[in-house]
PDB file of C-alpha atoms in Angstrom:
ATOM      1  CA  UNK A  14      -0.394  -0.059   0.338  1.00 59.00           C
ATOM      2  CA  UNK A  15       2.701   2.432   1.002  1.00 61.00           C
ATOM      3  CA  UNK A  16       4.342   1.585  -2.568  1.00 63.00           C
ATOM      4  CA  UNK A  17       0.475   2.362  -4.710  1.00 59.00           C
ATOM      5  CA  UNK A  18       1.430   5.352  -2.552  1.00 49.00           C
ATOM      6  CA  UNK A  19       4.818   6.839  -3.740  1.00 55.00           C
ATOM      7  CA  UNK A  20       4.433   5.885  -6.607  1.00 51.00           C
ATOM      8  CA  UNK A  21       0.617   8.121  -6.701  1.00 51.00           C
ATOM      9  CA  UNK A  22       2.587  10.509  -4.770  1.00 47.00           C
ATOM     10  CA  UNK A  23       5.796  10.530  -6.872  1.00 51.00           C
ATOM     11  CA  UNK A  24       3.868  10.725 -10.332  1.00 49.00           C
ATOM     12  CA  UNK A  25       1.469  13.440  -9.760  1.00 48.00           C
ATOM     13  CA  UNK A  26       5.071  15.477  -8.218  1.00 46.00           C
ATOM     14  CA  UNK A  27       7.356  14.474 -11.546  1.00 46.00           C
ATOM     15  CA  UNK A  28       4.940  13.559 -14.425  1.00 44.00           C
ATOM     16  CA  UNK A  29       2.072  16.010 -14.328  1.00 44.00           C
ATOM     17  CA  UNK A  30       3.530  18.749 -16.019  1.00 43.00           C
ATOM     18  CA  UNK A  31       3.700  16.899 -18.941  1.00 40.00           C
ATOM     19  CA  UNK A  32      -0.359  16.402 -18.827  1.00 40.00           C
ATOM     20  CA  UNK A  33      -1.603  19.993 -20.400  1.00 39.00           C
ATOM     21  CA  UNK A  34      -4.858  20.895 -19.236  1.00 40.00           C
ATOM     22  CA  UNK A  35      -7.442  21.865 -21.712  1.00 40.00           C
ATOM     23  CA  UNK A  36      -8.712  25.247 -22.422  1.00 45.00           C
ATOM     24  CA  UNK A  37     -12.352  24.280 -21.578  1.00 58.00           C
ATOM     25  CA  UNK A  38     -10.517  23.644 -17.712  1.00 62.00           C
ATOM     26  CA  UNK A  39      -9.997  27.003 -15.654  1.00 69.00           C
ATOM     27  CA  UNK A  40      -7.303  26.931 -12.339  1.00 72.00           C
ATOM     28  CA  UNK A  41      -8.228  24.083 -10.755  1.00 70.00           C
ATOM     29  CA  UNK A  42      -7.060  22.301 -13.998  1.00 76.00           C
ATOM     30  CA  UNK A  43      -8.660  18.397 -14.765  1.00 78.00           C
ATOM     31  CA  UNK A  44     -10.794  16.376 -12.825  1.00 78.00           C
ATOM     32  CA  UNK A  45     -14.146  15.894 -11.259  1.00 78.00           C
ATOM     33  CA  UNK A  46     -14.792  19.251  -9.278  1.00 76.00           C
ATOM     34  CA  UNK A  47     -13.979  20.483 -13.055  1.00 76.00           C
ATOM     35  CA  UNK A  48     -16.295  18.170 -13.943  1.00 78.00           C
ATOM     36  CA  UNK A  49     -18.962  19.022 -11.525  1.00 79.00           C
ATOM     37  CA  UNK A  50     -18.307  23.111 -11.307  1.00 78.00           C
ATOM     38  CA  UNK A  51     -17.913  24.145 -14.919  1.00 76.00           C
ATOM     39  CA  UNK A  52     -18.158  28.735 -14.022  1.00 78.00           C
ATOM     40  CA  UNK A  53     -14.944  30.242 -14.000  1.00 76.00           C
ATOM     41  CA  UNK A  54     -14.806  32.325 -11.213  1.00 79.00           C
ATOM     42  CA  UNK A  55     -12.362  32.596  -8.520  1.00 79.00           C
ATOM     43  CA  UNK A  56     -14.060  31.325  -6.548  1.00 80.00           C
ATOM     44  CA  UNK A  57     -16.044  27.892  -8.871  1.00 77.00           C
ATOM     45  CA  UNK A  58     -12.643  27.374  -9.109  1.00 79.00           C
ATOM     46  CA  UNK A  59     -11.459  27.185  -5.720  1.00 81.00           C
ATOM     47  CA  UNK A  60     -13.356  25.204  -4.563  1.00 84.00           C
ATOM     48  CA  UNK A  61     -13.306  23.459  -7.970  1.00 81.00           C
ATOM     49  CA  UNK A  62      -9.382  22.824  -6.977  1.00 81.00           C
ATOM     50  CA  UNK A  63     -10.131  21.378  -3.256  1.00 83.00           C
ATOM     51  CA  UNK A  64     -12.135  19.174  -4.174  1.00 81.00           C
ATOM     52  CA  UNK A  65     -10.377  17.815  -7.348  1.00 77.00           C
ATOM     53  CA  UNK A  66      -7.016  18.243  -4.040  1.00 78.00           C
ATOM     54  CA  UNK A  67      -9.412  16.735  -1.809  1.00 75.00           C
ATOM     55  CA  UNK A  68     -10.515  13.892  -2.792  1.00 71.00           C
ATOM     56  CA  UNK A  69      -7.051  12.622  -5.192  1.00 75.00           C
ATOM     57  CA  UNK A  70      -9.600  12.621  -8.512  1.00 73.00           C
ATOM     58  CA  UNK A  71      -7.403  14.943 -10.454  1.00 74.00           C
ATOM     59  CA  UNK A  72      -4.063  12.411  -9.780  1.00 75.00           C
ATOM     60  CA  UNK A  73      -6.537   9.285 -10.756  1.00 75.00           C
ATOM     61  CA  UNK A  74      -8.115  11.276 -13.807  1.00 73.00           C
ATOM     62  CA  UNK A  75      -4.337  11.795 -15.312  1.00 70.00           C
ATOM     63  CA  UNK A  76      -2.943   9.059 -14.207  1.00 68.00           C
ATOM     64  CA  UNK A  77      -5.739   6.975 -16.452  1.00 71.00           C
ATOM     65  CA  UNK A  78      -6.487   9.623 -18.533  1.00 69.00           C
ATOM     66  CA  UNK A  79      -9.776  10.137 -17.739  1.00 75.00           C
ATOM     67  CA  UNK A  80     -12.256  12.697 -15.248  1.00 72.00           C
ATOM     68  CA  UNK A  81     -11.392  15.036 -18.685  1.00 73.00           C
ATOM     69  CA  UNK A  82      -7.397  14.922 -18.145  1.00 73.00           C
ATOM     70  CA  UNK A  83      -6.673  14.390 -21.876  1.00 67.00           C
ATOM     71  CA  UNK A  84      -2.571  14.100 -22.100  1.00 58.00           C
ATOM     72  CA  UNK A  85      -0.737  15.742 -25.461  1.00 58.00           C
ATOM     73  CA  UNK A  86       1.257  12.516 -26.656  1.00 58.00           C
ATOM     74  CA  UNK A  87       2.189  11.149 -23.880  1.00 62.00           C
ATOM     75  CA  UNK A  88       2.096   7.762 -23.243  1.00 73.00           C
ATOM     76  CA  UNK A  89       0.494   5.798 -21.043  1.00 77.00           C
ATOM     77  CA  UNK A  90       3.964   3.661 -21.484  1.00 83.00           C
ATOM     78  CA  UNK A  91       6.206   6.701 -21.473  1.00 84.00           C
ATOM     79  CA  UNK A  92       5.199   7.520 -17.769  1.00 83.00           C
ATOM     80  CA  UNK A  93       5.429   4.700 -17.218  1.00 87.00           C
ATOM     81  CA  UNK A  94       9.343   4.123 -18.292  1.00 89.00           C
ATOM     82  CA  UNK A  95       9.488   7.968 -16.370  1.00 89.00           C
ATOM     83  CA  UNK A  96       8.649   6.544 -13.731  1.00 89.00           C
ATOM     84  CA  UNK A  97      10.714   3.685 -13.238  1.00 92.00           C
ATOM     85  CA  UNK A  98      13.943   5.235 -13.795  1.00 92.00           C
ATOM     86  CA  UNK A  99      13.526   8.396 -11.338  1.00 90.00           C
ATOM     87  CA  UNK A 100      12.875   5.647  -9.032  1.00 92.00           C
ATOM     88  CA  UNK A 101      15.573   3.606  -9.800  1.00 93.00           C
ATOM     89  CA  UNK A 102      18.392   5.720 -11.080  1.00 93.00           C
ATOM     90  CA  UNK A 103      21.259   4.383  -9.620  1.00 94.00           C
ATOM     91  CA  UNK A 104      20.672   1.272  -9.283  1.00 94.00           C
ATOM     92  CA  UNK A 105      20.330   1.223 -13.764  1.00 95.00           C
ATOM     93  CA  UNK A 106      23.256   3.386 -13.737  1.00 94.00           C
ATOM     94  CA  UNK A 107      25.605   0.094 -11.122  1.00 95.00           C
ATOM     95  CA  UNK A 108      24.224  -2.152 -13.593  1.00 95.00           C
ATOM     96  CA  UNK A 109      24.235  -0.802 -16.769  1.00 94.00           C
ATOM     97  CA  UNK A 110      28.275   0.394 -15.659  1.00 94.00           C
ATOM     98  CA  UNK A 111      28.110  -3.398 -15.697  1.00 94.00           C
ATOM     99  CA  UNK A 112      26.263  -4.615 -17.906  1.00 92.00           C
ATOM    100  CA  UNK A 113      23.301  -6.812 -16.416  1.00 92.00           C
ATOM    101  CA  UNK A 114      21.207  -6.898 -13.489  1.00 94.00           C
ATOM    102  CA  UNK A 115      16.952  -6.780 -12.391  1.00 95.00           C
ATOM    103  CA  UNK A 116      16.442  -3.848 -12.544  1.00 94.00           C
ATOM    104  CA  UNK A 117      18.442  -2.403 -15.927  1.00 95.00           C
ATOM    105  CA  UNK A 118      16.334  -5.860 -17.779  1.00 94.00           C
ATOM    106  CA  UNK A 119      13.396  -4.765 -16.002  1.00 94.00           C
ATOM    107  CA  UNK A 120      13.517  -0.707 -17.415  1.00 94.00           C
ATOM    108  CA  UNK A 121      14.582  -3.214 -20.857  1.00 93.00           C
ATOM    109  CA  UNK A 122      11.125  -4.623 -21.266  1.00 93.00           C
ATOM    110  CA  UNK A 123       9.677  -1.378 -19.809  1.00 91.00           C
ATOM    111  CA  UNK A 124      11.335  -0.508 -22.792  1.00 90.00           C
ATOM    112  CA  UNK A 125       9.761  -2.846 -25.230  1.00 90.00           C
ATOM    113  CA  UNK A 126      12.390  -4.926 -25.567  1.00 91.00           C
ATOM    114  CA  UNK A 127      12.686  -8.824 -25.640  1.00 90.00           C
ATOM    115  CA  UNK A 128      16.815  -9.967 -25.924  1.00 90.00           C
ATOM    116  CA  UNK A 129      17.451  -8.645 -21.848  1.00 91.00           C
ATOM    117  CA  UNK A 130      21.429  -8.991 -23.379  1.00 91.00           C
ATOM    118  CA  UNK A 131      21.977  -6.803 -26.262  1.00 91.00           C
ATOM    119  CA  UNK A 132      20.653  -4.908 -24.253  1.00 93.00           C
ATOM    120  CA  UNK A 133      23.174  -4.897 -21.749  1.00 93.00           C
ATOM    121  CA  UNK A 134      25.711  -4.780 -24.182  1.00 93.00           C
ATOM    122  CA  UNK A 135      24.705  -1.637 -26.057  1.00 92.00           C
ATOM    123  CA  UNK A 136      23.568  -0.275 -22.345  1.00 92.00           C
ATOM    124  CA  UNK A 137      27.368  -1.368 -20.546  1.00 94.00           C
ATOM    125  CA  UNK A 138      29.010   0.532 -24.375  1.00 93.00           C
ATOM    126  CA  UNK A 139      26.781   3.222 -24.512  1.00 92.00           C
ATOM    127  CA  UNK A 140      27.796   4.026 -20.127  1.00 94.00           C
ATOM    128  CA  UNK A 141      29.807   7.348 -20.634  1.00 93.00           C
ATOM    129  CA  UNK A 142      27.142   8.512 -22.913  1.00 93.00           C
ATOM    130  CA  UNK A 143      23.840   7.660 -21.168  1.00 93.00           C
ATOM    131  CA  UNK A 144      24.855   8.776 -18.391  1.00 92.00           C
ATOM    132  CA  UNK A 145      26.880  11.941 -18.516  1.00 90.00           C
ATOM    133  CA  UNK A 146      24.441  15.014 -16.530  1.00 86.00           C
ATOM    134  CA  UNK A 147      23.932  12.535 -14.395  1.00 83.00           C
ATOM    135  CA  UNK A 148      20.167  13.299 -13.874  1.00 90.00           C
ATOM    136  CA  UNK A 149      17.772  10.201 -14.701  1.00 90.00           C
ATOM    137  CA  UNK A 150      15.157  13.114 -18.031  1.00 90.00           C
ATOM    138  CA  UNK A 151      18.833  13.222 -20.172  1.00 91.00           C
ATOM    139  CA  UNK A 152      19.951   9.221 -20.026  1.00 93.00           C
ATOM    140  CA  UNK A 153      16.039   8.308 -20.455  1.00 93.00           C
ATOM    141  CA  UNK A 154      15.562  10.266 -23.335  1.00 92.00           C
ATOM    142  CA  UNK A 155      19.493   8.726 -25.043  1.00 93.00           C
ATOM    143  CA  UNK A 156      18.193   5.832 -23.487  1.00 92.00           C
ATOM    144  CA  UNK A 157      15.135   5.933 -25.922  1.00 91.00           C
ATOM    145  CA  UNK A 158      17.067   7.702 -29.172  1.00 91.00           C
ATOM    146  CA  UNK A 159      20.053   4.868 -28.688  1.00 88.00           C
ATOM    147  CA  UNK A 160      17.115   1.894 -28.395  1.00 89.00           C
ATOM    148  CA  UNK A 161      15.226   4.056 -31.122  1.00 90.00           C
ATOM    149  CA  UNK A 162      18.752   4.123 -34.310  1.00 90.00           C
ATOM    150  CA  UNK A 163      21.184   1.267 -32.594  1.00 86.00           C
ATOM    151  CA  UNK A 164      21.169  -1.025 -35.473  1.00 86.00           C
ATOM    152  CA  UNK A 165      21.650  -4.160 -32.731  1.00 83.00           C
ATOM    153  CA  UNK A 166      18.513  -2.317 -30.818  1.00 86.00           C
ATOM    154  CA  UNK A 167      16.035  -2.301 -33.575  1.00 84.00           C
ATOM    155  CA  UNK A 168      15.292  -5.564 -33.929  1.00 82.00           C
ATOM    156  CA  UNK A 169      14.573  -7.021 -30.543  1.00 82.00           C
ATOM    157  CA  UNK A 170      13.135  -3.615 -28.958  1.00 83.00           C
ATOM    158  CA  UNK A 171       9.810  -2.476 -30.267  1.00 79.00           C
ATOM    159  CA  UNK A 172       8.969   1.272 -28.709  1.00 65.00           C
TER     160      UNK A 172
END
């Protein structure tokens, strides 16, 4: 239960800026409060935001793409990859240096790769370039590029 709560909180804080509030929403953003309270006056938006925050339905809507929370090109698969990398960045760095490991294999699976050996080999060979900026987002962007453009990975990964 604590892990689910931690993942939900992490997703709400890190991934929710990647979602774009539609123009049809006021300052409260998407969620049950914005669906029930459509008036765009300050008092109404404060009430809508309180409903969204108190009941946690805005987080649910953003996570599932419901309650009027649309995404702008950010897929569920990409969100899962981002959350995983942020939560396991240090372990991934250690395992990529070795070219193998449980979390690296889980990440390969999230990236749609079936050949763990090739994934680990490429990760080890490209280690310094993948981790040169030492940020989870930079690593993820570079790894997505490798999976899409590396001839050894293209055949075993379905992105």
